[in-house]
Coordinates of C-alpha atoms in Angstrom, one line a residue:
X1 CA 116.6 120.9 81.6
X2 CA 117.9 120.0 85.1
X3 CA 121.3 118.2 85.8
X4 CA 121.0 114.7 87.7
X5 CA 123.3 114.5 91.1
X6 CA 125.6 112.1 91.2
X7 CA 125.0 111.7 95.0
X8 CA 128.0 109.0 96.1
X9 CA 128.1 105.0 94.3
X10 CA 125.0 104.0 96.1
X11 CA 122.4 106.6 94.6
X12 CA 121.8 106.6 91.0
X13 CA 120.6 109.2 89.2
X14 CA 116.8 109.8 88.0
X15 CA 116.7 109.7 84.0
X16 CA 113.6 111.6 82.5
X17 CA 112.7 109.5 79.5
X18 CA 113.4 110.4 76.0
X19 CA 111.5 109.2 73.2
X20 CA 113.8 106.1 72.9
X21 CA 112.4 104.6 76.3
X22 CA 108.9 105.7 74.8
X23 CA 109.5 103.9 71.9
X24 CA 110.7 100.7 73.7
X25 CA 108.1 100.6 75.9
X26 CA 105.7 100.4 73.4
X27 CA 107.8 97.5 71.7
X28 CA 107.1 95.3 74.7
X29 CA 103.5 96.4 74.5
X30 CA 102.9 94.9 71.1
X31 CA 105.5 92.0 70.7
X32 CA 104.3 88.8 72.2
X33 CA 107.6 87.0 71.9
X34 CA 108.7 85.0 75.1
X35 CA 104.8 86.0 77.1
X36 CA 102.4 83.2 77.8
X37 CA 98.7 84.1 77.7
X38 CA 97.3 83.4 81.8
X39 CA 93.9 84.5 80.8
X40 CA 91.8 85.1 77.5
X41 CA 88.0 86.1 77.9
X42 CA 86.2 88.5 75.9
X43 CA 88.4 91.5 75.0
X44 CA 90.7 91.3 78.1
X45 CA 93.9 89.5 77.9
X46 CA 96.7 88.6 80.7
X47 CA 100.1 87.2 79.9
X48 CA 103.6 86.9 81.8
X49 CA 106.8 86.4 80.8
X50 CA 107.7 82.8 80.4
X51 CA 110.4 82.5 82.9
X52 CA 108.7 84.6 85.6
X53 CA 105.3 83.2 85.8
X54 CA 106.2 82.3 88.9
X55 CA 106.0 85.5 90.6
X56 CA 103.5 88.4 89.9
X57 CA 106.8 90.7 88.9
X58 CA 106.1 91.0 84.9
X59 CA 102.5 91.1 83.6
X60 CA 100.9 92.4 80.6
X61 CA 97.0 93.4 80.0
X62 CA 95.3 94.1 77.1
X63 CA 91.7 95.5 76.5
X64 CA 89.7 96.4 73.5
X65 CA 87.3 99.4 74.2
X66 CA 84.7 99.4 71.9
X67 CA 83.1 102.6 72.5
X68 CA 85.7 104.4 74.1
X69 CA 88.3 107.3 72.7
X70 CA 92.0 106.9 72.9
X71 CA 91.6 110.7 73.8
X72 CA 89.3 109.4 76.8
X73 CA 91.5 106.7 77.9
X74 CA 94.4 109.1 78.4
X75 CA 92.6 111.3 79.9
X76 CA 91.1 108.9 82.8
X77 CA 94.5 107.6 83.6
X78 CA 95.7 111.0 84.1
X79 CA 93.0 112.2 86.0
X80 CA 93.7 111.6 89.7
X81 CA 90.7 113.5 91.2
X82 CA 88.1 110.7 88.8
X83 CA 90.2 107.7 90.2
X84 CA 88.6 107.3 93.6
X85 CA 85.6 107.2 92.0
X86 CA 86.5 104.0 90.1
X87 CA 89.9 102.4 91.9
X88 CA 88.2 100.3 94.8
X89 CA 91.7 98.8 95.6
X90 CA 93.4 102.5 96.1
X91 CA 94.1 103.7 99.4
X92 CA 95.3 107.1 98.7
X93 CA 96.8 108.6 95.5
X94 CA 98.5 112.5 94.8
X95 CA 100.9 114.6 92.8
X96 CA 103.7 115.5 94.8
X97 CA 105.4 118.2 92.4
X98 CA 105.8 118.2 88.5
X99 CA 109.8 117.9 86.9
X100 CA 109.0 119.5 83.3
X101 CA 105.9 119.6 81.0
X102 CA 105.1 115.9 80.8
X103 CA 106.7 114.5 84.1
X104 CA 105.7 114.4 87.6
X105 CA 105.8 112.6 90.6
X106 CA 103.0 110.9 93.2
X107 CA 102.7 109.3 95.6
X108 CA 99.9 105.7 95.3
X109 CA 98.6 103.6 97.9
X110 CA 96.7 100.5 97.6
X111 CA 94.8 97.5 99.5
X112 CA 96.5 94.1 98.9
X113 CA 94.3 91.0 99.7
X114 CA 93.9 90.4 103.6
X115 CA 96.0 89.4 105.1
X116 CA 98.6 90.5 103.1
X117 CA 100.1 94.1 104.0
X118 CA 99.1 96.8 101.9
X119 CA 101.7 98.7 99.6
X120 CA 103.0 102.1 98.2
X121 CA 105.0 103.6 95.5
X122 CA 106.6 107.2 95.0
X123 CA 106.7 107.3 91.0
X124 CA 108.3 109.3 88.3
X125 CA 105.8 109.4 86.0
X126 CA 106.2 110.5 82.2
X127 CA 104.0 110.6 79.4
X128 CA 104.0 111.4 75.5
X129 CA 101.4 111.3 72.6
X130 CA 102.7 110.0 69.8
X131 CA 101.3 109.9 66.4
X132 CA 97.5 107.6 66.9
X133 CA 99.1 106.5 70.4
X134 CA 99.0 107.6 74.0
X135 CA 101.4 106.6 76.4
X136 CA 102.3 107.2 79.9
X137 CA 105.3 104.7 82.2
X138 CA 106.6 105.2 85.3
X139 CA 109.3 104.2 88.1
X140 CA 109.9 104.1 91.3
X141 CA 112.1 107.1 92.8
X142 CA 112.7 108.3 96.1
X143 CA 112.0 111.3 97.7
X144 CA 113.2 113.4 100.8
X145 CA 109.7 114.2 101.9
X146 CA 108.3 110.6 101.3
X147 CA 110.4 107.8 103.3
X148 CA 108.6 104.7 103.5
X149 CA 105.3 104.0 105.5
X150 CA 105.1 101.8 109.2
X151 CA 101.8 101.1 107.7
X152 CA 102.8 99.9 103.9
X153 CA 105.5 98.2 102.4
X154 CA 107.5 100.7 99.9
X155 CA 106.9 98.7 97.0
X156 CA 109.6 99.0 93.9
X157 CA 108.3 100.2 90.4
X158 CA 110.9 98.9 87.9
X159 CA 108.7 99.7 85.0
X160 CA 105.1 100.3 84.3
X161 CA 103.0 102.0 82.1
X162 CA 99.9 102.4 79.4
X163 CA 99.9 102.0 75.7
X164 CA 96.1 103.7 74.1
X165 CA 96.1 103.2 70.9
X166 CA 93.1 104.3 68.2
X167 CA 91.0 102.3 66.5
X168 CA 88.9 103.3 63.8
X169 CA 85.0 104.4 65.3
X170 CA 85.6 105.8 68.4
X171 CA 87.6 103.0 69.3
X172 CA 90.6 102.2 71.3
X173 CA 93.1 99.3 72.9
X174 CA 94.3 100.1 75.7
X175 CA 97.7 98.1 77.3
X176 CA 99.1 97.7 80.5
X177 CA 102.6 96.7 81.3
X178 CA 103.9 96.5 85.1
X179 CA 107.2 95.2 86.3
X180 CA 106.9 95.6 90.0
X181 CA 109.2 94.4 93.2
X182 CA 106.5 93.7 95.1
X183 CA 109.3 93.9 98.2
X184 CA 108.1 90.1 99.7
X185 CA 108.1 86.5 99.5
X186 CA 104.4 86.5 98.1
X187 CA 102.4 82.9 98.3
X188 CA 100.8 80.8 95.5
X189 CA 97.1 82.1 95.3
X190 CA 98.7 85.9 95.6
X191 CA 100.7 85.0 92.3
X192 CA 97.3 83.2 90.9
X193 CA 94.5 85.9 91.4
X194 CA 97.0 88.6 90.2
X195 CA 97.1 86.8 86.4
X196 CA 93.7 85.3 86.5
X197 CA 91.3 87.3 88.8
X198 CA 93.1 91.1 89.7
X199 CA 94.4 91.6 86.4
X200 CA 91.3 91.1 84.5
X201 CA 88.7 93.3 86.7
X202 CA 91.2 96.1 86.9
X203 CA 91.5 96.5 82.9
X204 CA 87.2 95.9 83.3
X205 CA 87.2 98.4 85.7
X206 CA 89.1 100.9 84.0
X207 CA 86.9 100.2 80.4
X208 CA 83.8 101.2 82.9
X209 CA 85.1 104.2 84.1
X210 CA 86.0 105.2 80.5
X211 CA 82.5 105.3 79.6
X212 CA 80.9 107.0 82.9
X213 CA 83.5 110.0 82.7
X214 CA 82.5 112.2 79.9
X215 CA 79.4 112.6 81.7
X216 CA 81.7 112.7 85.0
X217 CA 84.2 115.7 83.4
X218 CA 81.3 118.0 82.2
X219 CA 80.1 118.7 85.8
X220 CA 83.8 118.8 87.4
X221 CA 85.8 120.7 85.8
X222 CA 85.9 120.0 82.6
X223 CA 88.2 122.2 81.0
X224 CA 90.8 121.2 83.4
X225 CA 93.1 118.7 82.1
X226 CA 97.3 120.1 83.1
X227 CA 98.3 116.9 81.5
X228 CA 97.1 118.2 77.8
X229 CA 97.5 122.2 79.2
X230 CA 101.0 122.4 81.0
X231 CA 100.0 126.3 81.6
X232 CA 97.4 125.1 83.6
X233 CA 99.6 122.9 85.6
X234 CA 99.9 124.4 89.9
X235 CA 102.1 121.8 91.2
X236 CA 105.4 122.8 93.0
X237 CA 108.3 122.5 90.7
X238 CA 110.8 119.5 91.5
X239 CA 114.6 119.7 90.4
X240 CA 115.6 116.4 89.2
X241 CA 118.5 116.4 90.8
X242 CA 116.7 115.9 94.5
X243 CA 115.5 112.6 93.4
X244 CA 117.4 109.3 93.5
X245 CA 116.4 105.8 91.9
X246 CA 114.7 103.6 94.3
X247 CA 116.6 100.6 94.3
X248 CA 114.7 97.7 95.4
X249 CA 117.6 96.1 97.7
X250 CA 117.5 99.1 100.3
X251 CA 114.2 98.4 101.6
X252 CA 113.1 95.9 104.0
X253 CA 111.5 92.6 102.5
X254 CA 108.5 91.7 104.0
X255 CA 107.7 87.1 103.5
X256 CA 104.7 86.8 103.7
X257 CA 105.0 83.3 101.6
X258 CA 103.1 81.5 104.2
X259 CA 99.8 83.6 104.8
X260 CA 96.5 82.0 103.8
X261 CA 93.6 83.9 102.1
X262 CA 91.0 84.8 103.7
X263 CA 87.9 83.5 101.8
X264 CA 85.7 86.2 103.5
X265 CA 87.9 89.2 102.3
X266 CA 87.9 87.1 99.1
X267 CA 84.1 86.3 98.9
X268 CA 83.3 89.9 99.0
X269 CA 85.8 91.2 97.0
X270 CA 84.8 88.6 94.2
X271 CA 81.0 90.1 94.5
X272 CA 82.5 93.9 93.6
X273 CA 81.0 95.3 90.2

């Protein structure tokens, strides 16, 4: 495995997760100590941390796919080339170069409600089957080739990932987790639509394109998946050590506290299917 650079106090080294952060992850997936429930409809639930429900920083989504494979689930959140078929709100979304067998890093882009500015991420992504389970988390790093955007705010990952579990008949739950520095003084009906509108149709969304890509996969590829094959992986290799954290105090905060929605942008976003 690759040594992590030092680089000087300010940069910290980029930690590839062991199965101790995998297993932790998964802790805060299933313990509901200290979240409150924002939203409960049907087989979706939203909560947030009690003492951050005033900020969109800390959420946490749970689905119930009835019909869908855990084996499916993974394989749709790994699969970049299905997403645009499916992820309305992304702008743009690649692999930049893979670190070892079951970590990478990308780049992701998406459209935050007008007229808010729209943000991006360069993740380390990792991911592990374990057991029944499936899961995949990511953080925010920075890389040489990938400074931030004049057109996007560099957004901060602190933590964020997918638990797939299996259920018995073909059936899976599926959690989502996401501690993000959204790099801004957001406003109220940001922090509202996140918990009760956003966060809802993206785990809907998601349970849709679960059931539309076995169909999808037979007629693109479908023996293709590097993130079960690591032979078949072509990505340039990436030496841990040219990564550094991204540290969410060295980019430019954007307050944008005082913005009003636009009920157009909202209207026809609240049509989508």
């Amino acid at each position: 495995m690759c040594t992590t650079s030092q680089g000087g106090n300010k940069k910290m080294p980029v930690q590839i997760p062991d199965d101790t952060d995998f297993t932790s992850f998964k802790e805060q997936c299933e313990n509901q100590e200290g979240w409150t429930a924002r939203y409960n409809k049907g087989n979706v639930t939203v909560w947030c941390r009690d003492e951050e429900c005033k900020t969109i920083q800390k959420l946490k989504m749970r689905i119930v796919c009835k019909d869908v494979t855990a084996e499916t689930l993974y394989d749709v959140l790994h699969d970049t080339s299905y997403r645009k078929n499916w992820d309305s709100n992304m702008i743009d979304t690649h692999d930049i170069g893979r670190l070892t067998v079951n970590a990478d890093v990308g780049y992701y882009s998406w459209k935050c409600p007008s007229p808010l500015k729209n943000r991006d991420f360069i993740t380390m992504r990792s991911w592990l089957p374990l057991g029944n389970d499936y899961l995949i988390i990511n953080y925010s790093v920075k890389h040489p080739q990938y400074p931030p955007r004049k057109d996007c705010v560099r957004a901060v990952s602190l933590l964020t990932g997918y638990l797939i579990q299996s259920n018995k008949e073909n059936s899976s739950t599926l959690y989502y987790l996401t501690q993000v520095d959204p790099k801004g003084s957001l406003p109220k009906w940001v922090v509202n639509r996140a918990s009760q509108f956003v966060a809802p149709k993206a785990m809907k969304k998601i349970y849709k394109a679960c059931q539309k890509y076995p169909e999808w996969k037979r007629k693109h590829n479908p023996n293709l998946k590097p993130w079960i094959y690591p032979e078949q992986n072509t990505l340039p290799c990436i030496n841990v050590s040219d990564l550094v954290l991204q540290r969410a105090d060295s980019l430019e905060n954007i307050d944008e506290s005082r913005l009003t929605e636009e009920k157009q942008a909202r209207h026809s976003d609240d049509e989508e299917t």
